[in-house]
Short mmCIF file of C-alpha atoms (C1' of nucleotides) in Angstrom, two decimals:
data_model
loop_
_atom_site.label_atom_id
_atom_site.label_comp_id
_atom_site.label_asym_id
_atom_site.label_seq_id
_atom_site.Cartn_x
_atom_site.Cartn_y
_atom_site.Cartn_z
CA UNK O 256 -31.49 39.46 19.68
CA UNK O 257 -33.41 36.86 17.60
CA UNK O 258 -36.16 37.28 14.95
CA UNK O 259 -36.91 33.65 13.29
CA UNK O 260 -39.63 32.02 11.81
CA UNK O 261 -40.37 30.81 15.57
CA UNK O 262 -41.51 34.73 16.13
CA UNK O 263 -42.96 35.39 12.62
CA UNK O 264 -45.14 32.03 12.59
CA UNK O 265 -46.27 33.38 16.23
CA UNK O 266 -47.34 36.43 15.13
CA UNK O 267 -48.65 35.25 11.46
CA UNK O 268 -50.71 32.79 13.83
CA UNK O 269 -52.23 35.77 15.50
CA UNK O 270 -53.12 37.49 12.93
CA UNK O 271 -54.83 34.62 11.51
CA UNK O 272 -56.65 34.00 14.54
CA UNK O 273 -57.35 37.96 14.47
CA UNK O 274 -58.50 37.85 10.72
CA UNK O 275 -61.12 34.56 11.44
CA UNK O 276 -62.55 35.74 14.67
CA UNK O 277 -66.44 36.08 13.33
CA UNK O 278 -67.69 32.44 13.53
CA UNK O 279 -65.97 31.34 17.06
CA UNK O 280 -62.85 30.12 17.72
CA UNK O 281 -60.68 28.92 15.41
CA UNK O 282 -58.77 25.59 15.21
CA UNK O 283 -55.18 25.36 15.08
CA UNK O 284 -55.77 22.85 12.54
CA UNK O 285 -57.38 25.88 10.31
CA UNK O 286 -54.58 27.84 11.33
CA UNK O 287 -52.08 24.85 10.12
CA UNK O 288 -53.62 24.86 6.39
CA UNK O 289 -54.18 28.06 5.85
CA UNK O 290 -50.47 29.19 6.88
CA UNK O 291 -48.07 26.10 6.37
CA UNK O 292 -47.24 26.07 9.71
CA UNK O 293 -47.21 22.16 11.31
CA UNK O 294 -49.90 21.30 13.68
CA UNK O 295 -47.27 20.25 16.77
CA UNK O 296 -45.26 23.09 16.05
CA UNK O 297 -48.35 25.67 16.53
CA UNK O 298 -49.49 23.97 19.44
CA UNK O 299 -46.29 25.01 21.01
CA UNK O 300 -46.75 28.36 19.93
CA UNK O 301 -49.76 28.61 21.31
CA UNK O 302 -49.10 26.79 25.33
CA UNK O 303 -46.59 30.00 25.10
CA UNK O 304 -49.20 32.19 23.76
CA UNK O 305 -51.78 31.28 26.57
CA UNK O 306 -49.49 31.65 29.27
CA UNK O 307 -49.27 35.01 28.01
CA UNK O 308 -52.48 35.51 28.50
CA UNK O 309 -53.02 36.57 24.78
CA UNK O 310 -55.11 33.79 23.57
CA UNK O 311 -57.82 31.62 25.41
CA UNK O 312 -58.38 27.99 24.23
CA UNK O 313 -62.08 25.96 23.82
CA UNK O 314 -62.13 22.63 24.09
CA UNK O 315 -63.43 19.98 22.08
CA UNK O 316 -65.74 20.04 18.37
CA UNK O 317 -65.98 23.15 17.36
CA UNK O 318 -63.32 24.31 19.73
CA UNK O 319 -60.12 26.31 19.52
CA UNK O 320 -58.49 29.85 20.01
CA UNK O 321 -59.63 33.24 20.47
CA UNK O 322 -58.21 36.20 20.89
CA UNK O 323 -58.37 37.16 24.62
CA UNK O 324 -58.32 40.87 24.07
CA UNK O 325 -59.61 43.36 21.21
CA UNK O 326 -57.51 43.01 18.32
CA UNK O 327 -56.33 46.92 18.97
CA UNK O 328 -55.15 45.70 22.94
CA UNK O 329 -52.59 42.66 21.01
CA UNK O 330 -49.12 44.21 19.76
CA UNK O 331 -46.67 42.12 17.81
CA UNK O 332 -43.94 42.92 20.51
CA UNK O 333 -45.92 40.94 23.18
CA UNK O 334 -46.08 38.20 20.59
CA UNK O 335 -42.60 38.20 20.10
CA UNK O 336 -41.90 38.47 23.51
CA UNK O 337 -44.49 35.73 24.58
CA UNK O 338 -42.44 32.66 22.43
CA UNK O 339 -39.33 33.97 24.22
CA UNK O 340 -37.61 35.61 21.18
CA UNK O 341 -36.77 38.75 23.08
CA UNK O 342 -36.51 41.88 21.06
CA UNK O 343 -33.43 43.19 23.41
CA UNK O 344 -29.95 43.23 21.26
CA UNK O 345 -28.11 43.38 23.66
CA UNK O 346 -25.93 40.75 25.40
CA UNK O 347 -26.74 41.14 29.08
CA UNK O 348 -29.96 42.12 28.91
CA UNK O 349 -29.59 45.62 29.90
CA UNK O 350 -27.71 44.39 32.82
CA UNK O 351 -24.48 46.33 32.10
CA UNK O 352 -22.81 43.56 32.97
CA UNK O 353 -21.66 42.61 29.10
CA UNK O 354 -17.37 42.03 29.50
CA UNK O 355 -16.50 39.94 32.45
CA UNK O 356 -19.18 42.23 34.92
CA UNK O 357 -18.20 45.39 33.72
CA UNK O 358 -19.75 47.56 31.06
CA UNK O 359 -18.87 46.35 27.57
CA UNK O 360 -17.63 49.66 24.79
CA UNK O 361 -21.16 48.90 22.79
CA UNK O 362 -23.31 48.47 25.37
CA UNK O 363 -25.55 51.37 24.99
CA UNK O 364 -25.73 51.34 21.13
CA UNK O 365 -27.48 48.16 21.41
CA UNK O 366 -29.65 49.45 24.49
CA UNK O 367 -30.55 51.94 22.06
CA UNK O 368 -31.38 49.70 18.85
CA UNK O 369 -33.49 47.53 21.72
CA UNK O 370 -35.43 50.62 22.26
CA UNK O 371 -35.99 51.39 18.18
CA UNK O 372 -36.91 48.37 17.74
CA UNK O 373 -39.32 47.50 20.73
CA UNK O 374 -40.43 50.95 20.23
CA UNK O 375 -41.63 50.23 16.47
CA UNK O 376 -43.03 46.75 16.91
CA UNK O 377 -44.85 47.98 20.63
CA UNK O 378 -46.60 50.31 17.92
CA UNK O 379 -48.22 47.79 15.64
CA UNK O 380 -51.46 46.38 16.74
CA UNK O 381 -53.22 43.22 15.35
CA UNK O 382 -55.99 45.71 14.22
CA UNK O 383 -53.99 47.91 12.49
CA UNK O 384 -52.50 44.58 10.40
CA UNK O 385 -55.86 43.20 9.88
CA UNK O 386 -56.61 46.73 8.27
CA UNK O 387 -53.68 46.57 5.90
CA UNK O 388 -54.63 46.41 2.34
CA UNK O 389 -51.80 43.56 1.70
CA UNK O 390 -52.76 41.80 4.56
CA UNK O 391 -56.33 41.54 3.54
CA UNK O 392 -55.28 40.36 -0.02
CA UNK O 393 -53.19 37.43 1.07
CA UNK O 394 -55.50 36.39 3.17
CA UNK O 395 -58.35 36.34 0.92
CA UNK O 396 -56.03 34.74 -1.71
CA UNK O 397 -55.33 31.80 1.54
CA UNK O 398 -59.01 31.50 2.14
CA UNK O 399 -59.73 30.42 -1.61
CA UNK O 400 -57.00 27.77 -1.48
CA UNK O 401 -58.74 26.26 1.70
CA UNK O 402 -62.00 26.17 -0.04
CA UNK O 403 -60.46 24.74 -3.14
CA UNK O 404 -58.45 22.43 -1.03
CA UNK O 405 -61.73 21.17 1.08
CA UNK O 406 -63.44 20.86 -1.86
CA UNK O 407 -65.88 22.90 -1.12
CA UNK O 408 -65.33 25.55 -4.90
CA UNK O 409 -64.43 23.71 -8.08
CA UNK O 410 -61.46 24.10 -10.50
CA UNK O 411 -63.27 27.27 -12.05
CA UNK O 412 -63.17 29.21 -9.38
CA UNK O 413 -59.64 27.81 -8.82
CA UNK O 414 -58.22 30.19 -11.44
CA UNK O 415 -59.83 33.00 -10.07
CA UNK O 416 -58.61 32.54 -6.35
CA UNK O 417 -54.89 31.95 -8.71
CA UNK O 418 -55.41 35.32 -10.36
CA UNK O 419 -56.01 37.33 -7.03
CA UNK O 420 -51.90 36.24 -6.01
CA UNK E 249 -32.87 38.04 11.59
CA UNK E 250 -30.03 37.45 13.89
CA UNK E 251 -28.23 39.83 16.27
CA UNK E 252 -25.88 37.67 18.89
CA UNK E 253 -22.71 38.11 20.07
CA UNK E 254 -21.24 37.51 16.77
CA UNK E 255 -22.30 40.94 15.26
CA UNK E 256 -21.89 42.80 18.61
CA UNK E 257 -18.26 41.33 18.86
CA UNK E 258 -17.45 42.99 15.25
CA UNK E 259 -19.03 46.02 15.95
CA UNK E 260 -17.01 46.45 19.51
CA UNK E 261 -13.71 45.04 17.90
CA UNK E 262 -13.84 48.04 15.10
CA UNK E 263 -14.77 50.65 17.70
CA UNK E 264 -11.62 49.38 19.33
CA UNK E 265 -9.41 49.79 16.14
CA UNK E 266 -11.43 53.43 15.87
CA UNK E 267 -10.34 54.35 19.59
CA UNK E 268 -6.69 53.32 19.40
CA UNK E 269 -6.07 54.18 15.73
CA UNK E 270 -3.33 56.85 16.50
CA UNK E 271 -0.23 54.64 16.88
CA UNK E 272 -0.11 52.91 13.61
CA UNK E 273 -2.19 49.33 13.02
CA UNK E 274 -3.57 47.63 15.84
CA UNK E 275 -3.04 44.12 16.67
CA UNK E 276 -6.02 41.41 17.25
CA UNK E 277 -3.91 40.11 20.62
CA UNK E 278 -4.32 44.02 22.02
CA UNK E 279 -7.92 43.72 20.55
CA UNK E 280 -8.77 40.40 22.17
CA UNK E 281 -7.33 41.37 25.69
CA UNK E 282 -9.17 44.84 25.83
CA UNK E 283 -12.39 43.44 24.82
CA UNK E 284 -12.41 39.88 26.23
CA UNK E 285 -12.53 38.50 22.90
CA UNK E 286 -10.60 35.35 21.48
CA UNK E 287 -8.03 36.31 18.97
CA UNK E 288 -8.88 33.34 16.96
CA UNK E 289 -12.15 33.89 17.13
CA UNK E 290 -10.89 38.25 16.25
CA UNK E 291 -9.20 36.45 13.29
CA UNK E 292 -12.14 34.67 11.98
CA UNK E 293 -14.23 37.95 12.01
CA UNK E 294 -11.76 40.18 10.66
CA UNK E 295 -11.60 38.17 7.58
CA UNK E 296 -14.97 38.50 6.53
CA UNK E 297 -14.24 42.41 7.52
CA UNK E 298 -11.56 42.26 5.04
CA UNK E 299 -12.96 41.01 2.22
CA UNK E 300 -15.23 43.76 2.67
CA UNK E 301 -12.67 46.44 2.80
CA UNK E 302 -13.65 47.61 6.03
CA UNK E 303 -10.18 47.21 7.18
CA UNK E 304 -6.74 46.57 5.91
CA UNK E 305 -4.13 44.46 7.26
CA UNK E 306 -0.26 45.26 7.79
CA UNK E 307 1.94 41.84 8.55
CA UNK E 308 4.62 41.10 10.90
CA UNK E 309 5.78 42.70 13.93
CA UNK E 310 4.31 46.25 14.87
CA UNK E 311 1.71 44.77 12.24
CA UNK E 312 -1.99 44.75 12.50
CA UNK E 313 -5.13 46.30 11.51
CA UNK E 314 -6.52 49.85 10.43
CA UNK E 315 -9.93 51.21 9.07
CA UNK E 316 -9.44 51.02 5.51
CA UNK E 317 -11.73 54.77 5.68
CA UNK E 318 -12.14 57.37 7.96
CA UNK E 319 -14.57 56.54 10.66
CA UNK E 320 -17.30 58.88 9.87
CA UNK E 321 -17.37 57.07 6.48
CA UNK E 322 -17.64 53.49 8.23
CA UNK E 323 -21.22 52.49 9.52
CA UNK E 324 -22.67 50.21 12.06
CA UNK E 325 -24.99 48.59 9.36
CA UNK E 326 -22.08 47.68 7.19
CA UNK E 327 -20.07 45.92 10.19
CA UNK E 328 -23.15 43.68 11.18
CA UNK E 329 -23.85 43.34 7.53
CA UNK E 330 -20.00 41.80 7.14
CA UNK E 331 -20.21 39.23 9.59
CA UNK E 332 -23.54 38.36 9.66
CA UNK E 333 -25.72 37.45 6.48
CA UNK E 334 -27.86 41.18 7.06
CA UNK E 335 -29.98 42.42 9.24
CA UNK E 336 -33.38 41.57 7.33
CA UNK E 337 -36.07 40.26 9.35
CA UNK E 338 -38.01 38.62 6.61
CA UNK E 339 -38.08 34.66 6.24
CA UNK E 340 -37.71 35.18 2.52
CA UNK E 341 -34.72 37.85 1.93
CA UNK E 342 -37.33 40.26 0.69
CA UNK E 343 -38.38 37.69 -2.47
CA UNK E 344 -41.65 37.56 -1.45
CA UNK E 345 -41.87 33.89 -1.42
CA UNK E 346 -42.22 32.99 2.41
CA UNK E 347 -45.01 30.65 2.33
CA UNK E 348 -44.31 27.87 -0.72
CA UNK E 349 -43.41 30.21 -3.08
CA UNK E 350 -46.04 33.04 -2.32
CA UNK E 351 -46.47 36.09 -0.06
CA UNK E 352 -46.37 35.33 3.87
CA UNK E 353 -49.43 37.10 5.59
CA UNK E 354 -46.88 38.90 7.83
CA UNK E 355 -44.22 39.96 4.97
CA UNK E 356 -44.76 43.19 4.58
CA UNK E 357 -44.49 43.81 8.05
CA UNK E 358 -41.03 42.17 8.29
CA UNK E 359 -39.77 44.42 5.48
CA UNK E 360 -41.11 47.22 7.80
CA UNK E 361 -38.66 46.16 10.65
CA UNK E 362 -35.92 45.36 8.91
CA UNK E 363 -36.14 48.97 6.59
CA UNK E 364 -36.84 50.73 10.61
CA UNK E 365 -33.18 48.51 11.82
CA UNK E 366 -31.51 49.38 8.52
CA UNK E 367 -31.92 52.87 8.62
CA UNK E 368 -31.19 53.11 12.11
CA UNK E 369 -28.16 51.23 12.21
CA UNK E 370 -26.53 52.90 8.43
CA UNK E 371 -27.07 56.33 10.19
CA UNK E 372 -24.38 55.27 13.38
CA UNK E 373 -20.59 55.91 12.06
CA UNK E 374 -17.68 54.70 13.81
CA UNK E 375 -16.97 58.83 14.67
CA UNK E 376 -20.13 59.54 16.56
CA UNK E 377 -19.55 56.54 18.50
CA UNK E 378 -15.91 57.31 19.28
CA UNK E 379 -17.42 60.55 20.61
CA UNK E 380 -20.07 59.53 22.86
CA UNK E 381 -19.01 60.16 26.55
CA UNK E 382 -20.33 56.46 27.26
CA UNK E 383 -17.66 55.20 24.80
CA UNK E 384 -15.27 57.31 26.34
CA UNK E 385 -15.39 56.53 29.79
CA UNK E 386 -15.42 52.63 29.01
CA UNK E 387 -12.56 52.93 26.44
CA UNK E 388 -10.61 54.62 29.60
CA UNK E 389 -11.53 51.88 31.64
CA UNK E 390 -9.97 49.41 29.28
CA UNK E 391 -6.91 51.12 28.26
CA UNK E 392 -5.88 51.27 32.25
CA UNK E 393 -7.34 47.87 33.08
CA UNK E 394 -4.45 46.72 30.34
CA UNK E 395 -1.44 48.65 31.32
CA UNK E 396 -2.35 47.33 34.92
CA UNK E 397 -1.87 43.92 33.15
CA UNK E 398 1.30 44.68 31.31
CA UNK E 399 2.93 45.69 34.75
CA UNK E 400 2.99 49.09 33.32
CA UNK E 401 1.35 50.96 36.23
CA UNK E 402 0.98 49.73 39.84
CA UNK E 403 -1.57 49.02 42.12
CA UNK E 404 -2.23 52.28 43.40
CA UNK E 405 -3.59 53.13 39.69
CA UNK E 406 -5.45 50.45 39.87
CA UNK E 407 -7.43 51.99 42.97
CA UNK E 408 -8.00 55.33 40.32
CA UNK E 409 -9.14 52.90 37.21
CA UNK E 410 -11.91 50.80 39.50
CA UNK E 411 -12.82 54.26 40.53
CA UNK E 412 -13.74 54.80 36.88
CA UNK E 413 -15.88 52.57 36.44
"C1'" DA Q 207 -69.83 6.28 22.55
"C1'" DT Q 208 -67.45 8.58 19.35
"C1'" DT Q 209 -65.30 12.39 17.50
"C1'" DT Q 210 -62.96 16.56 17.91
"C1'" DA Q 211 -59.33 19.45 19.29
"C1'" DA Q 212 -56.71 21.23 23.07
"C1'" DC Q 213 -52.94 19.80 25.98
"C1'" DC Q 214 -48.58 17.53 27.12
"C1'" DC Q 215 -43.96 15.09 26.59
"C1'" DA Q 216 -40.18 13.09 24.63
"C1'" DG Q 217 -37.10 12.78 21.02
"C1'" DT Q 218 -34.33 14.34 16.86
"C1'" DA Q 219 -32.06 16.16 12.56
"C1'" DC Q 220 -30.21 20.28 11.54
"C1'" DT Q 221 -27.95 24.75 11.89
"C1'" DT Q 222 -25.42 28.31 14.16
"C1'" DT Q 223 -22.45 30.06 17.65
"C1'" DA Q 224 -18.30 30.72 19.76
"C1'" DG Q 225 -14.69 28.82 20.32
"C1'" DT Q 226 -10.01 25.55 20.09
"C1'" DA Q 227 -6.11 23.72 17.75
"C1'" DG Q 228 -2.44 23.68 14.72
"C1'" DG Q 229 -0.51 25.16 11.32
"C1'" DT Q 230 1.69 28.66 7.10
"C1'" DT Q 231 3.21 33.10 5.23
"C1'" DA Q 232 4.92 37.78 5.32
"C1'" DT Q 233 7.63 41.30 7.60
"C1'" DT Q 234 10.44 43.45 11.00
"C1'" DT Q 235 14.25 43.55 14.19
"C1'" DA Q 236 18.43 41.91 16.53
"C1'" DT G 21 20.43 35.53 8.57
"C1'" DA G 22 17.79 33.90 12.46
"C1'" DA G 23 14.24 34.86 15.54
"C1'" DA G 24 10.16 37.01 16.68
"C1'" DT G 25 5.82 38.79 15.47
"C1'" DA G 26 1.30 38.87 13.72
"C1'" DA G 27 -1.63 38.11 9.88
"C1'" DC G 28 -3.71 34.31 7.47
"C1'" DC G 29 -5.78 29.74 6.83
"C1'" DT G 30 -8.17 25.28 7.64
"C1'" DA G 31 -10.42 22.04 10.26
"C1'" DC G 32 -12.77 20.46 14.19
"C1'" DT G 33 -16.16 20.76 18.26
"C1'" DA G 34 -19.33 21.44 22.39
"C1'" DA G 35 -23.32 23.65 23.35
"C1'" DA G 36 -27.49 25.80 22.21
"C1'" DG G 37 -31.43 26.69 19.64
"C1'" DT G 38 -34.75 25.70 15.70
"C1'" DA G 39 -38.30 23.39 13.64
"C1'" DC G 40 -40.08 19.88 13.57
"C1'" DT G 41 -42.36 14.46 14.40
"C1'" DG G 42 -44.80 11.13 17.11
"C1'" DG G 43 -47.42 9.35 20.63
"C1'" DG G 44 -50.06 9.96 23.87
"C1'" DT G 45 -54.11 12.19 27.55
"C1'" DT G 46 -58.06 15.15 28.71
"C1'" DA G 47 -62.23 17.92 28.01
"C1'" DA G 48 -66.38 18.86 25.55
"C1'" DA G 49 -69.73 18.51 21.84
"C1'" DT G 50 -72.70 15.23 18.63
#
DNA sequence: ATTTAACCCAGTACTTTAGTAGGTTATTTA
DNA sequence: TAAATAACCTACTAAAGTACTGGGTTAAAT
């Protein structure tokens, strides 16, 4: 089992995407700002996310990703799972085959922490995150940086996008 | 978070020590050939267990290892924990500095998982797993797979220990 | 026609894993 | 007391995976 930033920036991505939805899809370039994730690195995120099927892509100005269900149908487990960081803990993959072919002494304790933990993250939807009170805070704190950083607010309103952190 | 072979290896090696703590310390060569682990690679684990007074050490002949506490008092989480840095899923060790110093949109949902893995894991002693009949049965497996090894049975016992498995 | 942004490859510095190799020290047993 | 045993210690390494960078090509909007 594996849980690195290569699952957390897939799944951070997501909810960004989830969180800008309104005005069309979104850019990974957006994406790239807004999160500190590189550009090259997201776009191989996302060829793993579209095979998936979990995000659809638009071509050209104006283009980008959108989510390709409701935000409620998208659980962080099939992100995971999509950028091949499974969730199982165990070493054969359920296979029983763990010591040389045979059963290993551990096996099922780890088939069962594979279940607790697929169980917990199968649970959380992209909705439910974009609902979170913390989740909306950092992200409204992220969305004053890019305006500050486009130039687009001045220094005043600077401080206030600081104080909301 | 990280959950290879490395953690599963310690957590398998100290069931073993659990299992066959009756006759005095057990050595890392019976260890390694039960489990299909290399001893040096036993040695390099049970060092870091040591310093963490999860075991104790006896030297020289008839020497090896025994749980430095009774096994209901010795806990999954803590073996992982040993040998691996821990089992927290966050990017930023729970400092809350994941993206250049502030909160990552997805941190609070990392502390989730690793608080739902935690607790899971720190409620799993060393006792219930020595009890489980799926422990058992593999445990018997082992123990007759070695004295077939050892030329201590013959073949025909063989036939009976396949039949176990 | 130009710009935008997805799409696609190839390479790379770095870290971790899972091991090998070769010793030294402490303790028991013959 | 010598030999055997097994912990203890240090260093090295092949392979794999991570987290990028760079340099392109293709599709669509202005």
């Amino acid at each position: 089992m594996r849980l690195t930033t290569k699952g957390r920036y897939a799944v951070t991505a997501m909810l960004d995407l989830a969180l800008h939805s309104d005005n069309g899809p979104v850019s990974l370039a957006d994406i790239s700002q807004r999160q500190g994730i590189s550009l090259s690195y997201l776009e191989q995120l996302f060829a793993k996310l579209r095979k998936q099927t979990l995000v659809s892509s638009v071509r050209g100005p104006g283009g980008g990703y959108r989510l390709s269900r409701a935000n409620d149908q998208i659980f962080v487990a099939q992100i995971v799972d999509a950028v091949n960081e499974s969730v199982d803990a165990t070493g054969c993959k359920g296979k029983n085959d763990c010591q040389s072919g045979t059963t290993c002494l551990t096996h099922h304790l780890w088939c069962d922490l594979s279940d607790q933990i697929h169980d917990f993250l199968s649970q959380i939807s992209l909705a439910q995150l974009v609902s979170r009170k913390d989740v909306r805070l950092v992200a409204q704190r992220q969305e004053n940086e890019q305006l500050v950083h486009t130039g687009e607010i001045d220094q005043s309103s600077k401080i206030n996008a600081e104080l909301l952190n």
